Amino acid sequence: QQQVKQSPQSLIVQKGGISIINCAYENTAFDYFPWYQQFPGKGPALLIAIRPDVSEKKEGRFTISFNKSAKQFSLHIMDSQPGDSATYFCAGLKAAGNKLTFGGGTRVLVKP
Amino acid sequence: EPEVTQTPSHQVTQMGQEVILRCVPISNHLYFYWYRQILGQKVEFLVSFYNNEISEKSEIFDDQFSVERPDGSNFTLKIRSTKLEDSAMYFCASSVSFYEQYFGPGTRLTVT
């Protein structure tokens, strides 16, 4: 069974600081690695994603780093803002069947 | 910006009753999905649907569950005989290609 493990479970960061969330996967069958942001009472919203043939992708304050050999990837949120306070999920997508396997989530709190 | 919509936002039902959760995917999307999230836990894949067929389903998606695209705009999830453990937030998602899945706001199902 494909698993995605995510850490930490929760994170507190000061405004302007860097939030770092790490994920590891156990299976090489994933074709795509998205990150989702979820606010309370809302559905997950696609934030940024990376393909396994790319080592880094940056969009604004959000950066994914990907290490294929270690089967690990991480999300960095630079200059964290209170509005970034949310739960973040990493995921792996298997193209056959289009199935997303989510990590356990990280609750990020950015203190003003 | 186009969005996935879901109705109802909250459904309360008694154990053993049938429920139908409704979704309107983004109009030009071809792939449709249902996921669920038990309170405080990670998002879990239920089923993917393409070209009027199920592409893949998880072990959660047993004979009590079914999906249908009854017309050109709606996508439904039916649970025939609900159990207490079916209480969760159910998310519909859609995508135009394999990769970027967009989620609706969810239907909170409470089984009493």
PDB file of C-alpha atoms in Angstrom:
ATOM      1  CA  GLN A   1       0.000   0.000   0.000  1.00  0.00           C
ATOM      2  CA  GLN A   2       1.289   3.405  -0.874  1.00  0.00           C
ATOM      3  CA  GLN A   3       1.860   5.656   2.097  1.00  0.00           C
ATOM      4  CA  VAL A   4       2.796   9.276   2.512  1.00  0.00           C
ATOM      5  CA  LYS A   5       4.142  10.278   5.904  1.00  0.00           C
ATOM      6  CA  GLN A   6       4.106  13.905   6.932  1.00  0.00           C
ATOM      7  CA  SER A   7       5.787  15.806   9.748  1.00  0.00           C
ATOM      8  CA  PRO A   8       5.455  17.692  11.970  1.00  0.00           C
ATOM      9  CA  GLN A   9       1.803  17.359  12.961  1.00  0.00           C
ATOM     10  CA  SER A  10       1.737  20.979  14.044  1.00  0.00           C
ATOM     11  CA  LEU A  11       3.954  23.984  13.738  1.00  0.00           C
ATOM     12  CA  ILE A  12       4.010  27.432  15.283  1.00  0.00           C
ATOM     13  CA  VAL A  13       6.017  30.136  13.546  1.00  0.00           C
ATOM     14  CA  GLN A  14       6.353  33.851  14.041  1.00  0.00           C
ATOM     15  CA  LYS A  15       5.211  36.230  11.348  1.00  0.00           C
ATOM     16  CA  GLY A  16       8.000  36.632   8.829  1.00  0.00           C
ATOM     17  CA  GLY A  17       9.547  33.276   9.698  1.00  0.00           C
ATOM     18  CA  ILE A  18       9.950  30.145   7.573  1.00  0.00           C
ATOM     19  CA  SER A  19       7.558  27.211   7.882  1.00  0.00           C
ATOM     20  CA  ILE A  20       8.996  23.859   6.802  1.00  0.00           C
ATOM     21  CA  ILE A  21       6.883  20.744   6.354  1.00  0.00           C
ATOM     22  CA  ASN A  22       8.385  17.415   5.384  1.00  0.00           C
ATOM     23  CA  CYS A  23       6.941  14.392   3.635  1.00  0.00           C
ATOM     24  CA  ALA A  24       8.266  10.979   2.749  1.00  0.00           C
ATOM     25  CA  TYR A  25       6.729   8.359   0.523  1.00  0.00           C
ATOM     26  CA  GLU A  26       7.204   4.642   0.420  1.00  0.00           C
ATOM     27  CA  ASN A  27       6.417   3.748  -3.133  1.00  0.00           C
ATOM     28  CA  THR A  28       7.841   4.921  -6.449  1.00  0.00           C
ATOM     29  CA  ALA A  29       4.507   4.626  -8.250  1.00  0.00           C
ATOM     30  CA  PHE A  30       3.619   8.266  -7.685  1.00  0.00           C
ATOM     31  CA  ASP A  31       3.747  10.539 -10.731  1.00  0.00           C
ATOM     32  CA  TYR A  32       3.054  13.923  -9.183  1.00  0.00           C
ATOM     33  CA  PHE A  33       3.372  15.518  -5.757  1.00  0.00           C
ATOM     34  CA  PRO A  34       0.916  18.300  -4.898  1.00  0.00           C
ATOM     35  CA  TRP A  35       0.499  20.273  -1.717  1.00  0.00           C
ATOM     36  CA  TYR A  36      -2.919  21.324  -0.524  1.00  0.00           C
ATOM     37  CA  GLN A  37      -3.926  24.057   1.911  1.00  0.00           C
ATOM     38  CA  GLN A  38      -7.076  23.633   3.943  1.00  0.00           C
ATOM     39  CA  PHE A  39      -8.824  26.214   6.084  1.00  0.00           C
ATOM     40  CA  PRO A  40     -11.372  25.116   8.710  1.00  0.00           C
ATOM     41  CA  GLY A  41     -14.682  24.150   7.157  1.00  0.00           C
ATOM     42  CA  LYS A  42     -13.314  24.304   3.617  1.00  0.00           C
ATOM     43  CA  GLY A  43     -12.101  21.818   1.071  1.00  0.00           C
ATOM     44  CA  PRO A  44      -8.412  21.314   0.318  1.00  0.00           C
ATOM     45  CA  ALA A  45      -7.121  23.895  -2.154  1.00  0.00           C
ATOM     46  CA  LEU A  46      -4.264  23.077  -4.515  1.00  0.00           C
ATOM     47  CA  LEU A  47      -1.303  25.219  -3.518  1.00  0.00           C
ATOM     48  CA  ILE A  48       1.704  24.064  -5.504  1.00  0.00           C
ATOM     49  CA  ALA A  49       2.859  20.822  -7.083  1.00  0.00           C
ATOM     50  CA  ILE A  50       5.970  19.186  -8.511  1.00  0.00           C
ATOM     51  CA  ARG A  51       6.808  16.331 -10.855  1.00  0.00           C
ATOM     52  CA  PRO A  52       9.463  13.816  -9.744  1.00  0.00           C
ATOM     53  CA  ASP A  53      11.905  14.840 -12.479  1.00  0.00           C
ATOM     54  CA  VAL A  54      12.242  18.321 -10.959  1.00  0.00           C
ATOM     55  CA  SER A  55      14.222  19.039  -7.778  1.00  0.00           C
ATOM     56  CA  GLU A  56      12.680  22.362  -6.844  1.00  0.00           C
ATOM     57  CA  LYS A  57       9.695  24.504  -7.709  1.00  0.00           C
ATOM     58  CA  LYS A  58       8.958  27.974  -6.419  1.00  0.00           C
ATOM     59  CA  GLU A  59       5.750  29.957  -6.611  1.00  0.00           C
ATOM     60  CA  GLY A  60       5.802  33.214  -4.719  1.00  0.00           C
ATOM     61  CA  ARG A  61       6.544  32.492  -1.060  1.00  0.00           C
ATOM     62  CA  PHE A  62       6.013  28.738  -1.484  1.00  0.00           C
ATOM     63  CA  THR A  63       8.792  26.369  -2.517  1.00  0.00           C
ATOM     64  CA  ILE A  64       8.796  22.595  -2.923  1.00  0.00           C
ATOM     65  CA  SER A  65      12.084  20.742  -2.645  1.00  0.00           C
ATOM     66  CA  PHE A  66      12.115  17.206  -3.986  1.00  0.00           C
ATOM     67  CA  ASN A  67      14.678  14.470  -3.357  1.00  0.00           C
ATOM     68  CA  LYS A  68      13.811  11.499  -5.538  1.00  0.00           C
ATOM     69  CA  SER A  69      16.560   9.202  -4.280  1.00  0.00           C
ATOM     70  CA  ALA A  70      15.535   9.755  -0.662  1.00  0.00           C
ATOM     71  CA  LYS A  71      11.815   9.660  -1.537  1.00  0.00           C
ATOM     72  CA  GLN A  72      11.307  12.885   0.367  1.00  0.00           C
ATOM     73  CA  PHE A  73       9.851  16.267  -0.426  1.00  0.00           C
ATOM     74  CA  SER A  74       9.197  19.370   1.576  1.00  0.00           C
ATOM     75  CA  LEU A  75       7.262  22.615   1.520  1.00  0.00           C
ATOM     76  CA  HIS A  76       8.886  25.842   2.591  1.00  0.00           C
ATOM     77  CA  ILE A  77       6.705  28.861   3.308  1.00  0.00           C
ATOM     78  CA  MET A  78       8.884  31.955   3.329  1.00  0.00           C
ATOM     79  CA  ASP A  79       7.930  35.153   5.144  1.00  0.00           C
ATOM     80  CA  SER A  80       5.025  33.355   6.827  1.00  0.00           C
ATOM     81  CA  GLN A  81       1.918  35.466   7.373  1.00  0.00           C
ATOM     82  CA  PRO A  82      -1.035  35.035   9.766  1.00  0.00           C
ATOM     83  CA  GLY A  83      -3.210  34.344   6.711  1.00  0.00           C
ATOM     84  CA  ASP A  84      -1.062  31.256   6.051  1.00  0.00           C
ATOM     85  CA  SER A  85      -2.441  29.683   9.233  1.00  0.00           C
ATOM     86  CA  ALA A  86      -4.094  26.519   7.928  1.00  0.00           C
ATOM     87  CA  THR A  87      -3.614  22.788   7.647  1.00  0.00           C
ATOM     88  CA  TYR A  88      -1.255  21.697   4.900  1.00  0.00           C
ATOM     89  CA  PHE A  89      -1.380  18.287   3.265  1.00  0.00           C
ATOM     90  CA  CYS A  90       1.225  16.772   1.033  1.00  0.00           C
ATOM     91  CA  ALA A  91       0.094  14.091  -1.384  1.00  0.00           C
ATOM     92  CA  GLY A  92       1.257  11.686  -4.017  1.00  0.00           C
ATOM     93  CA  LEU A  93      -0.706  11.119  -7.194  1.00  0.00           C
ATOM     94  CA  LYS A  94      -0.713   7.868  -9.084  1.00  0.00           C
ATOM     95  CA  ALA A  95      -1.668   8.712 -12.660  1.00  0.00           C
ATOM     96  CA  ALA A  96      -3.218   5.294 -13.236  1.00  0.00           C
ATOM     97  CA  GLY A  97      -6.570   5.771 -11.565  1.00  0.00           C
ATOM     98  CA  ASN A  98      -5.803   9.402 -10.683  1.00  0.00           C
ATOM     99  CA  LYS A  99      -5.700   8.491  -7.030  1.00  0.00           C
ATOM    100  CA  LEU A 100      -4.348  11.029  -4.540  1.00  0.00           C
ATOM    101  CA  THR A 101      -2.790   9.621  -1.374  1.00  0.00           C
ATOM    102  CA  PHE A 102      -2.594  12.270   1.308  1.00  0.00           C
ATOM    103  CA  GLY A 103      -0.207  12.715   4.197  1.00  0.00           C
ATOM    104  CA  GLY A 104      -1.565  13.169   7.683  1.00  0.00           C
ATOM    105  CA  GLY A 105      -1.521  16.973   7.562  1.00  0.00           C
ATOM    106  CA  THR A 106       0.371  19.723   9.376  1.00  0.00           C
ATOM    107  CA  ARG A 107      -1.477  22.418  11.254  1.00  0.00           C
ATOM    108  CA  VAL A 108       0.465  25.664  10.868  1.00  0.00           C
ATOM    109  CA  LEU A 109      -0.136  28.627  13.138  1.00  0.00           C
ATOM    110  CA  VAL A 110       1.564  31.887  12.282  1.00  0.00           C
ATOM    111  CA  LYS A 111       1.703  34.243  15.234  1.00  0.00           C
ATOM    112  CA  PRO A 112       1.587  37.978  14.530  1.00  0.00           C
TER     113      PRO A 112
ATOM    114  CA  GLU B   1     -13.013  31.567 -11.143  1.00  0.00           C
ATOM    115  CA  PRO B   2     -14.819  28.238 -11.722  1.00  0.00           C
ATOM    116  CA  GLU B   3     -15.401  26.153  -8.622  1.00  0.00           C
ATOM    117  CA  VAL B   4     -16.596  22.731  -7.670  1.00  0.00           C
ATOM    118  CA  THR B   5     -19.867  23.028  -5.784  1.00  0.00           C
ATOM    119  CA  GLN B   6     -21.484  20.519  -3.440  1.00  0.00           C
ATOM    120  CA  THR B   7     -24.917  20.134  -1.898  1.00  0.00           C
ATOM    121  CA  PRO B   8     -26.038  19.897   0.777  1.00  0.00           C
ATOM    122  CA  SER B   9     -23.402  21.453   3.004  1.00  0.00           C
ATOM    123  CA  HIS B  10     -24.612  19.346   5.931  1.00  0.00           C
ATOM    124  CA  GLN B  11     -26.689  16.172   5.886  1.00  0.00           C
ATOM    125  CA  VAL B  12     -27.986  14.433   8.976  1.00  0.00           C
ATOM    126  CA  THR B  13     -29.380  10.948   8.521  1.00  0.00           C
ATOM    127  CA  GLN B  14     -30.306   7.949  10.591  1.00  0.00           C
ATOM    128  CA  MET B  15     -28.325   4.755  10.474  1.00  0.00           C
ATOM    129  CA  GLY B  16     -29.573   2.481   7.710  1.00  0.00           C
ATOM    130  CA  GLN B  17     -30.936   5.287   5.564  1.00  0.00           C
ATOM    131  CA  GLU B  18     -29.797   6.060   2.036  1.00  0.00           C
ATOM    132  CA  VAL B  19     -28.122   9.357   1.276  1.00  0.00           C
ATOM    133  CA  ILE B  20     -27.149  11.014  -1.972  1.00  0.00           C
ATOM    134  CA  LEU B  21     -24.443  13.643  -1.990  1.00  0.00           C
ATOM    135  CA  ARG B  22     -24.370  15.921  -4.989  1.00  0.00           C
ATOM    136  CA  CYS B  23     -21.560  17.683  -6.769  1.00  0.00           C
ATOM    137  CA  VAL B  24     -21.263  19.969  -9.765  1.00  0.00           C
ATOM    138  CA  PRO B  25     -17.710  19.677 -11.097  1.00  0.00           C
ATOM    139  CA  ILE B  26     -15.950  22.430 -13.020  1.00  0.00           C
ATOM    140  CA  SER B  27     -17.571  22.504 -16.439  1.00  0.00           C
ATOM    141  CA  ASN B  28     -14.686  21.514 -18.740  1.00  0.00           C
ATOM    142  CA  HIS B  29     -13.287  18.881 -16.396  1.00  0.00           C
ATOM    143  CA  LEU B  30     -13.357  15.236 -17.430  1.00  0.00           C
ATOM    144  CA  TYR B  31     -12.240  13.393 -14.309  1.00  0.00           C
ATOM    145  CA  PHE B  32     -14.275  13.250 -11.134  1.00  0.00           C
ATOM    146  CA  TYR B  33     -13.527  12.017  -7.640  1.00  0.00           C
ATOM    147  CA  TRP B  34     -14.908  11.515  -4.179  1.00  0.00           C
ATOM    148  CA  TYR B  35     -12.794  11.694  -1.055  1.00  0.00           C
ATOM    149  CA  ARG B  36     -13.723  11.685   2.587  1.00  0.00           C
ATOM    150  CA  GLN B  37     -12.192  13.122   5.728  1.00  0.00           C
ATOM    151  CA  ILE B  38     -13.151  11.829   9.127  1.00  0.00           C
ATOM    152  CA  LEU B  39     -12.910  14.626  11.686  1.00  0.00           C
ATOM    153  CA  GLY B  40      -9.289  15.376  12.536  1.00  0.00           C
ATOM    154  CA  GLN B  41      -7.901  12.778  10.158  1.00  0.00           C
ATOM    155  CA  LYS B  42      -6.377  12.848   6.716  1.00  0.00           C
ATOM    156  CA  VAL B  43      -8.242  12.991   3.453  1.00  0.00           C
ATOM    157  CA  GLU B  44      -8.902   9.526   2.023  1.00  0.00           C
ATOM    158  CA  PHE B  45      -9.557   8.562  -1.577  1.00  0.00           C
ATOM    159  CA  LEU B  46     -12.855   6.819  -2.312  1.00  0.00           C
ATOM    160  CA  VAL B  47     -13.281   6.651  -6.076  1.00  0.00           C
ATOM    161  CA  SER B  48     -12.254   8.165  -9.392  1.00  0.00           C
ATOM    162  CA  PHE B  49     -14.560   8.352 -12.404  1.00  0.00           C
ATOM    163  CA  TYR B  50     -13.875   9.003 -16.066  1.00  0.00           C
ATOM    164  CA  ASN B  51     -15.868   8.516 -19.241  1.00  0.00           C
ATOM    165  CA  ASN B  52     -18.867   7.234 -17.249  1.00  0.00           C
ATOM    166  CA  GLU B  53     -16.862   4.507 -15.598  1.00  0.00           C
ATOM    167  CA  ILE B  54     -15.099   4.012 -12.310  1.00  0.00           C
ATOM    168  CA  SER B  55     -11.340   4.242 -12.906  1.00  0.00           C
ATOM    169  CA  GLU B  56     -10.271   3.191  -9.443  1.00  0.00           C
ATOM    170  CA  LYS B  57     -11.842   2.685  -6.055  1.00  0.00           C
ATOM    171  CA  SER B  58     -10.475   2.193  -2.579  1.00  0.00           C
ATOM    172  CA  GLU B  59     -11.316  -0.583  -0.148  1.00  0.00           C
ATOM    173  CA  ILE B  60     -13.558   1.917   1.651  1.00  0.00           C
ATOM    174  CA  PHE B  61     -15.751   2.087  -1.464  1.00  0.00           C
ATOM    175  CA  ASP B  62     -17.658  -1.148  -0.920  1.00  0.00           C
ATOM    176  CA  ASP B  63     -21.019  -2.290  -2.266  1.00  0.00           C
ATOM    177  CA  GLN B  64     -22.812   0.270  -0.125  1.00  0.00           C
ATOM    178  CA  PHE B  65     -21.339   3.063  -2.229  1.00  0.00           C
ATOM    179  CA  SER B  66     -22.096   4.020  -5.804  1.00  0.00           C
ATOM    180  CA  VAL B  67     -21.413   6.957  -8.070  1.00  0.00           C
ATOM    181  CA  GLU B  68     -23.298   8.328 -11.002  1.00  0.00           C
ATOM    182  CA  ARG B  69     -23.141  11.137 -13.496  1.00  0.00           C
ATOM    183  CA  PRO B  70     -26.872  11.423 -14.198  1.00  0.00           C
ATOM    184  CA  ASP B  71     -26.544  14.349 -16.599  1.00  0.00           C
ATOM    185  CA  GLY B  72     -23.872  16.576 -18.108  1.00  0.00           C
ATOM    186  CA  SER B  73     -23.276  18.595 -14.978  1.00  0.00           C
ATOM    187  CA  ASN B  74     -23.916  16.574 -11.815  1.00  0.00           C
ATOM    188  CA  PHE B  75     -21.858  13.883 -10.141  1.00  0.00           C
ATOM    189  CA  THR B  76     -23.378  12.013  -7.203  1.00  0.00           C
ATOM    190  CA  LEU B  77     -22.265   9.704  -4.433  1.00  0.00           C
ATOM    191  CA  LYS B  78     -24.878   7.374  -2.982  1.00  0.00           C
ATOM    192  CA  ILE B  79     -24.533   5.485   0.266  1.00  0.00           C
ATOM    193  CA  ARG B  80     -27.253   2.843   0.359  1.00  0.00           C
ATOM    194  CA  SER B  81     -27.435   2.002   4.042  1.00  0.00           C
ATOM    195  CA  THR B  82     -25.484   4.421   6.169  1.00  0.00           C
ATOM    196  CA  LYS B  83     -23.472   3.352   9.199  1.00  0.00           C
ATOM    197  CA  LEU B  84     -22.253   5.428  12.115  1.00  0.00           C
ATOM    198  CA  GLU B  85     -18.704   5.179  10.783  1.00  0.00           C
ATOM    199  CA  ASP B  86     -19.764   6.847   7.534  1.00  0.00           C
ATOM    200  CA  SER B  87     -19.946  10.141   9.429  1.00  0.00           C
ATOM    201  CA  ALA B  88     -17.329  12.328   7.777  1.00  0.00           C
ATOM    202  CA  MET B  89     -16.792  15.247   5.460  1.00  0.00           C
ATOM    203  CA  TYR B  90     -17.179  14.134   1.864  1.00  0.00           C
ATOM    204  CA  PHE B  91     -15.316  16.066  -0.791  1.00  0.00           C
ATOM    205  CA  CYS B  92     -15.953  15.987  -4.493  1.00  0.00           C
ATOM    206  CA  ALA B  93     -13.081  16.925  -6.803  1.00  0.00           C
ATOM    207  CA  SER B  94     -12.592  17.280 -10.526  1.00  0.00           C
ATOM    208  CA  SER B  95      -9.717  17.694 -12.935  1.00  0.00           C
ATOM    209  CA  VAL B  96      -9.210  18.393 -16.599  1.00  0.00           C
ATOM    210  CA  SER B  97      -6.170  16.133 -16.772  1.00  0.00           C
ATOM    211  CA  PHE B  98      -4.444  13.585 -14.593  1.00  0.00           C
ATOM    212  CA  TYR B  99      -2.795  16.073 -12.359  1.00  0.00           C
ATOM    213  CA  GLU B 100      -4.528  19.050 -10.811  1.00  0.00           C
ATOM    214  CA  GLN B 101      -7.543  18.047  -8.797  1.00  0.00           C
ATOM    215  CA  TYR B 102      -9.782  20.809  -7.523  1.00  0.00           C
ATOM    216  CA  PHE B 103     -11.888  20.170  -4.468  1.00  0.00           C
ATOM    217  CA  GLY B 104     -15.336  21.360  -3.513  1.00  0.00           C
ATOM    218  CA  PRO B 105     -16.211  22.731  -0.072  1.00  0.00           C
ATOM    219  CA  GLY B 106     -17.499  19.389   1.147  1.00  0.00           C
ATOM    220  CA  THR B 107     -20.670  17.891   2.588  1.00  0.00           C
ATOM    221  CA  ARG B 108     -20.613  17.071   6.264  1.00  0.00           C
ATOM    222  CA  LEU B 109     -22.482  13.804   6.744  1.00  0.00           C
ATOM    223  CA  THR B 110     -23.660  12.977  10.233  1.00  0.00           C
ATOM    224  CA  VAL B 111     -25.133   9.527  10.818  1.00  0.00           C
ATOM    225  CA  THR B 112     -27.081   9.127  14.064  1.00  0.00           C
TER     226      THR B 112
END
